[in-house]
CSV table of C-alpha atoms in Angstrom, one decimal:
chain,number,residue,atom,x,y,z
I,1,LEU,CA,16.9,27.6,3.5
I,2,VAL,CA,17.2,28.0,7.3
I,3,VAL,CA,14.8,25.1,7.9
I,4,VAL,CA,16.4,22.9,5.2
I,5,LEU,CA,19.9,23.5,6.4
I,6,ALA,CA,19.0,23.0,10.0
I,7,GLY,CA,17.3,19.7,9.1
I,8,ALA,CA,20.3,18.6,7.0
I,9,SER,CA,22.7,19.3,9.8
I,10,LEU,CA,20.6,17.1,12.2
I,11,MET,CA,20.5,14.3,9.6
I,12,VAL,CA,24.4,14.5,9.3
I,13,THR,CA,25.0,14.6,13.1
I,14,ARG,CA,22.2,12.2,14.3
I,15,GLY,CA,21.4,10.2,11.1
I,16,LEU,CA,17.9,9.6,9.9
I,17,PRO,CA,15.7,8.1,12.7
I,18,LEU,CA,14.7,4.9,11.0
I,19,GLY,CA,11.6,3.1,12.3
I,20,ILE,CA,11.3,-0.6,12.8
I,21,ASP,CA,10.2,-1.0,9.2
I,22,PHE,CA,13.8,-0.2,8.1
I,23,SER,CA,15.7,-1.6,11.1
I,24,VAL,CA,16.0,-4.9,13.0
I,25,GLY,CA,13.1,-5.8,15.3
I,26,THR,CA,10.4,-8.2,16.2
I,27,VAL,CA,6.8,-8.2,14.9
I,28,LEU,CA,4.1,-10.1,16.9
I,29,VAL,CA,0.4,-10.6,16.2
I,30,LEU,CA,-1.4,-11.4,19.5
I,31,ARG,CA,-4.9,-12.6,20.0
I,32,PHE,CA,-6.7,-11.7,23.3
I,33,ARG,CA,-9.5,-13.6,24.9
I,34,GLU,CA,-11.0,-10.4,26.3
I,35,ALA,CA,-11.9,-7.3,24.3
I,36,VAL,CA,-8.9,-5.0,24.3
I,37,THR,CA,-7.8,-1.8,22.6
I,38,VAL,CA,-4.4,-0.4,21.6
I,39,TYR,CA,-4.9,2.2,24.4
I,40,LYS,CA,-4.9,-0.7,27.0
I,41,VAL,CA,-2.0,-2.6,25.5
I,42,ARG,CA,0.3,0.3,24.8
I,43,PRO,CA,0.9,1.3,28.5
I,44,ALA,CA,1.6,-2.3,29.3
I,45,ILE,CA,4.6,-2.6,26.9
I,46,ALA,CA,5.8,1.0,27.5
I,47,PRO,CA,8.7,-0.2,29.7
I,48,LEU,CA,10.1,-2.2,26.7
I,49,GLY,CA,11.0,1.1,24.9
I,50,ALA,CA,9.4,4.2,23.5
I,51,GLU,CA,9.9,3.0,19.9
I,52,ALA,CA,7.5,0.0,20.4
I,53,VAL,CA,4.5,0.3,18.0
I,54,VAL,CA,1.0,-1.0,18.8
I,55,GLN,CA,-1.7,-1.3,16.1
I,56,GLN,CA,-5.1,-2.9,15.8
I,57,PHE,CA,-4.8,-5.9,13.5
I,58,GLY,CA,-7.7,-7.1,11.4
I,59,ASP,CA,-11.3,-6.8,12.5
I,60,PRO,CA,-11.7,-5.2,16.0
I,61,SER,CA,-14.0,-8.0,17.0
I,62,GLU,CA,-11.2,-10.5,16.6
I,63,ASN,CA,-9.3,-8.9,19.4
I,64,ARG,CA,-6.0,-9.1,17.6
I,65,ILE,CA,-3.1,-6.6,18.2
I,66,LEU,CA,0.1,-6.2,16.2
I,67,ILE,CA,3.2,-5.2,18.1
I,68,ARG,CA,6.4,-4.0,16.5
I,69,LEU,CA,9.3,-4.1,18.9
I,70,PRO,CA,12.9,-2.9,18.2
I,71,GLN,CA,15.7,-5.3,19.0
I,72,GLN,CA,16.7,-5.0,22.6
I,73,GLU,CA,20.3,-3.9,23.3
I,74,GLY,CA,22.6,-6.7,24.2
I,75,VAL,CA,20.4,-9.4,22.5
I,76,GLU,CA,22.0,-11.5,19.8
I,77,GLU,CA,20.2,-11.5,16.5
I,78,GLY,CA,19.7,-15.3,16.6
I,79,THR,CA,17.7,-15.1,19.8
I,80,ALA,CA,16.0,-11.8,19.2
I,81,LEU,CA,12.7,-13.3,18.0
I,82,GLU,CA,12.3,-15.6,21.0
I,83,GLN,CA,13.6,-12.9,23.4
I,84,GLY,CA,11.3,-10.2,22.0
I,85,SER,CA,8.2,-12.4,22.2
I,86,GLN,CA,8.9,-13.4,25.8
I,87,LEU,CA,9.4,-9.8,26.9
I,88,VAL,CA,6.1,-8.8,25.4
I,89,GLU,CA,4.2,-11.7,26.9
I,90,VAL,CA,5.6,-11.1,30.3
I,91,ALA,CA,4.8,-7.4,30.2
I,92,LEU,CA,1.2,-8.1,29.1
I,93,LYS,CA,0.6,-10.8,31.7
I,94,SER,CA,2.0,-8.4,34.4
I,95,ALA,CA,-0.7,-5.9,33.3
I,96,GLY,CA,-3.4,-8.6,33.7
I,97,LEU,CA,-3.7,-9.4,30.0
I,98,SER,CA,-3.6,-13.0,28.6
I,99,PRO,CA,-2.6,-13.0,24.9
I,100,GLU,CA,-2.0,-15.9,22.6
I,101,VAL,CA,0.7,-15.5,19.9
I,102,ASP,CA,-0.9,-15.8,16.4
I,103,SER,CA,2.3,-15.1,14.6
I,104,ARG,CA,5.8,-13.7,15.1
I,105,GLU,CA,8.6,-12.8,12.8
I,106,ILE,CA,11.8,-10.8,12.9
I,107,VAL,CA,12.7,-8.0,10.5
I,108,GLY,CA,16.4,-8.5,9.8
I,109,PRO,CA,19.0,-6.0,8.6
I,110,VAL,CA,18.8,-7.4,5.0
I,111,ILE,CA,15.0,-6.7,4.8
I,112,GLY,CA,15.4,-3.3,6.4
I,113,ALA,CA,18.1,-2.3,3.9
I,114,ASP,CA,16.0,-3.6,1.0
I,115,LEU,CA,13.0,-1.5,2.2
I,116,GLN,CA,15.2,1.6,2.6
I,117,ARG,CA,16.5,1.1,-1.0
I,118,ARG,CA,13.0,0.6,-2.4
I,119,GLY,CA,11.7,3.7,-0.5
I,120,ILE,CA,14.5,5.8,-2.1
I,121,TYR,CA,13.8,4.4,-5.5
I,122,ALA,CA,10.1,5.2,-5.2
I,123,VAL,CA,10.8,8.8,-4.4
I,124,LEU,CA,13.4,9.3,-7.1
I,125,THR,CA,11.3,7.5,-9.7
I,126,SER,CA,8.3,9.7,-9.0
I,127,LEU,CA,10.4,12.8,-9.3
I,128,ALA,CA,11.9,11.7,-12.6
I,129,ALA,CA,8.5,10.8,-14.0
I,130,ILE,CA,7.1,14.2,-12.9
I,131,THR,CA,10.0,16.0,-14.6
I,132,ILE,CA,9.5,14.3,-17.9
I,133,TYR,CA,5.7,14.9,-17.8
I,134,ILE,CA,5.9,18.6,-17.1
I,135,GLY,CA,8.8,19.1,-19.5
I,136,VAL,CA,6.8,17.5,-22.3
I,137,ARG,CA,3.5,19.2,-21.5
I,138,PHE,CA,4.8,22.7,-20.7
I,139,ARG,CA,8.4,23.8,-20.9
I,140,PHE,CA,11.7,22.4,-19.5
I,141,SER,CA,12.1,25.6,-17.3
I,142,PHE,CA,8.6,24.8,-15.8
I,143,ALA,CA,9.7,21.3,-15.1
I,144,VAL,CA,12.8,22.5,-13.2
I,145,GLY,CA,10.7,24.9,-11.2
I,146,ALA,CA,8.3,22.1,-10.2
I,147,ILE,CA,11.1,19.7,-9.3
I,148,VAL,CA,12.9,22.3,-7.2
I,149,ALA,CA,9.7,23.1,-5.4
I,150,THR,CA,9.0,19.4,-4.8
I,151,LEU,CA,12.5,18.7,-3.5
I,152,HIS,CA,12.0,21.7,-1.2
I,153,ASP,CA,8.8,20.1,0.1
I,154,VAL,CA,10.5,16.8,0.8
I,155,LEU,CA,13.5,18.4,2.5
I,156,VAL,CA,11.3,20.7,4.7
I,157,THR,CA,9.2,17.7,5.7
I,158,LEU,CA,12.2,15.6,6.6
I,159,ALA,CA,13.6,18.5,8.6
I,160,PHE,CA,10.4,18.8,10.7
I,161,LEU,CA,10.4,15.0,11.2
I,162,MET,CA,13.9,15.5,12.6
I,163,PHE,CA,12.9,18.5,14.8
I,164,PHE,CA,9.9,16.6,16.3
I,165,LYS,CA,11.8,13.2,16.5
I,166,TYR,CA,9.4,11.1,14.3
I,167,ASP,CA,10.8,7.9,12.9
I,168,ILE,CA,11.0,7.3,9.2
I,169,SER,CA,8.5,4.4,8.6
I,170,LEU,CA,6.8,3.0,5.5
I,171,ASN,CA,3.8,5.2,6.5
I,172,VAL,CA,6.0,8.3,6.4
I,173,VAL,CA,7.4,7.3,3.0
I,174,ALA,CA,3.8,6.9,1.7
I,175,ALA,CA,3.0,10.4,3.0
I,176,ILE,CA,6.1,11.9,1.3
I,177,LEU,CA,5.0,10.3,-2.0
I,178,THR,CA,1.5,11.7,-1.5
I,179,ILE,CA,3.0,15.2,-0.8
I,180,THR,CA,5.0,14.9,-4.0
I,181,GLY,CA,1.9,14.3,-6.1
I,182,TYR,CA,-0.2,16.9,-4.2
I,183,SER,CA,2.4,19.6,-4.6
I,184,VAL,CA,3.0,18.9,-8.3
I,185,ASN,CA,-0.8,18.8,-9.0
I,186,ASP,CA,-1.1,22.3,-7.5
I,187,THR,CA,1.8,23.5,-9.6
I,188,ILE,CA,0.4,22.1,-12.8
I,189,VAL,CA,-2.9,24.0,-12.2
I,190,ILE,CA,-0.9,27.3,-12.2
I,191,PHE,CA,1.3,26.4,-15.1
I,192,ASP,CA,-1.8,25.4,-17.1
I,193,ARG,CA,-3.3,28.8,-16.5
I,194,VAL,CA,0.0,30.4,-17.5
I,195,ARG,CA,-0.1,28.6,-20.8
I,196,GLU,CA,-3.6,29.7,-21.4
I,197,ASN,CA,-2.8,33.4,-20.6
I,198,LEU,CA,0.3,33.4,-22.8
I,199,ARG,CA,-1.9,32.8,-25.8
I,200,THR,CA,-3.8,36.0,-25.3
I,201,ARG,CA,-1.0,38.1,-23.7
I,202,ARG,CA,2.0,37.4,-26.0
I,203,ARG,CA,3.5,40.8,-25.7
I,204,ASP,CA,3.4,40.9,-21.9
I,205,PRO,CA,6.5,39.9,-19.8
I,206,LEU,CA,6.3,36.4,-18.5
I,207,SER,CA,6.5,37.7,-14.9
I,208,GLN,CA,3.3,39.6,-15.3
I,209,VAL,CA,1.5,36.6,-16.9
I,210,VAL,CA,2.7,34.3,-14.1
I,211,ASN,CA,1.6,36.8,-11.5
I,212,GLN,CA,-1.8,37.1,-13.0
I,213,SER,CA,-2.1,33.3,-13.3
I,214,VAL,CA,-1.1,32.8,-9.7
I,215,ASN,CA,-3.8,35.3,-8.5
I,216,GLN,CA,-6.4,33.7,-10.7
I,217,THR,CA,-5.8,30.3,-9.2
I,218,LEU,CA,-5.1,31.5,-5.6
I,219,GLY,CA,-8.7,31.0,-4.4
I,220,ARG,CA,-8.6,27.4,-5.7
I,221,THR,CA,-5.2,26.8,-4.1
I,222,ILE,CA,-6.2,28.1,-0.7
I,223,ILE,CA,-9.6,26.2,-0.6
I,224,THR,CA,-8.0,22.9,-1.8
I,225,ALA,CA,-5.1,23.2,0.7
I,226,GLY,CA,-7.4,24.3,3.5
I,227,THR,CA,-9.8,21.4,3.2
I,228,THR,CA,-6.9,18.9,2.9
I,229,PHE,CA,-5.2,20.4,5.9
I,230,LEU,CA,-8.4,20.1,8.0
I,231,SER,CA,-8.9,16.5,7.0
I,232,VAL,CA,-5.3,15.6,7.8
I,233,LEU,CA,-5.5,17.6,11.1
I,234,ALA,CA,-8.5,15.4,12.1
I,235,LEU,CA,-6.5,12.3,11.3
I,236,TYR,CA,-3.6,13.6,13.4
I,237,LEU,CA,-5.8,14.4,16.4
I,238,PHE,CA,-8.1,11.4,16.3
I,239,GLY,CA,-6.4,8.8,14.1
I,240,GLY,CA,-4.5,7.1,16.9
I,241,GLU,CA,-0.8,6.6,17.6
I,242,ALA,CA,-0.2,4.4,14.5
I,243,LEU,CA,-1.1,7.2,12.1
I,244,LYS,CA,0.6,10.0,14.0
I,245,GLY,CA,3.7,9.9,11.8
I,246,PHE,CA,1.8,9.8,8.5
I,247,ALA,CA,-0.6,12.6,9.5
I,248,PHE,CA,2.2,14.8,10.8
I,249,THR,CA,4.2,14.4,7.6
I,250,MET,CA,1.1,15.3,5.6
I,251,LEU,CA,0.4,18.4,7.7
I,252,VAL,CA,3.9,19.8,7.1
I,253,GLY,CA,3.8,18.7,3.4
I,254,VAL,CA,0.4,20.4,2.7
I,255,ILE,CA,1.7,23.7,4.1
I,256,SER,CA,5.1,23.6,2.4
I,257,GLY,CA,3.6,22.3,-0.9
I,258,THR,CA,1.1,25.1,-1.1
I,259,TYR,CA,3.5,28.0,-0.6
I,260,SER,CA,6.3,26.4,-2.6
I,261,THR,CA,4.0,26.3,-5.7
I,262,VAL,CA,3.5,30.0,-5.6
I,263,PHE,CA,6.8,31.3,-4.3
I,264,ILE,CA,9.3,28.7,-5.6
I,265,ALA,CA,8.1,26.9,-8.7
I,266,SER,CA,6.6,29.9,-10.4
I,267,ALA,CA,9.6,32.2,-9.5
I,268,ILE,CA,12.2,29.7,-10.8
I,269,ALA,CA,10.2,29.2,-14.0
I,270,ILE,CA,10.4,33.0,-14.6
I,271,LEU,CA,14.1,33.2,-13.7
I,272,LEU,CA,14.9,30.4,-16.2
């Protein structure tokens, strides 16, 4: 509750830090004559703003780099594309690089708003489908427990994104949807064991049956979460700047999704 409320207060006071996918900005694909890496290009355009994103584009042998640049303050929307392109080219030439512009486009407020809406719809639709599935397969009380735990995972993850000042991008939305599926999958494993145990322990209180089921599946939960965590940690450490937001979101989500299954989903199922 402390983490969720702290994150919610930051969202209210600061607003969600939307990345260039959801806001106005310029997207350039540049082709270089010489072999370059994102680590060489990124420092060159650093003066244009900390929010600028640099990614490898296509096959590395093609020497193409994609640059996402937020709209500069004081620049009119009609000239943003030309202005952004010129700023990037000047910055790169000052660093001794000579790129050619393969393509350039502007992400306008209409597209950004549409992507925001689609991202919200994707999360809400997945939660609704999960609720129906668990309600039909198990019990409605189990479905409520799973959804509360999943909402907890999403809110805790958003809170940590606010704490560490990561932007909400399409990659982060993809990570949140992945966390949703991961968390519910773990919950279903426990609920499935509860259903099996209820057949042989009809006279025992539900709390005892759930407790036994959690302990029976705890080894599987820890091993699955541990191996996933190590994989995502490697992605966070060595995946490059473009995947930092995705990997960080997954790291937080794997941890919160594991403990919420045991301590929130199961507990709420018992209470109801």
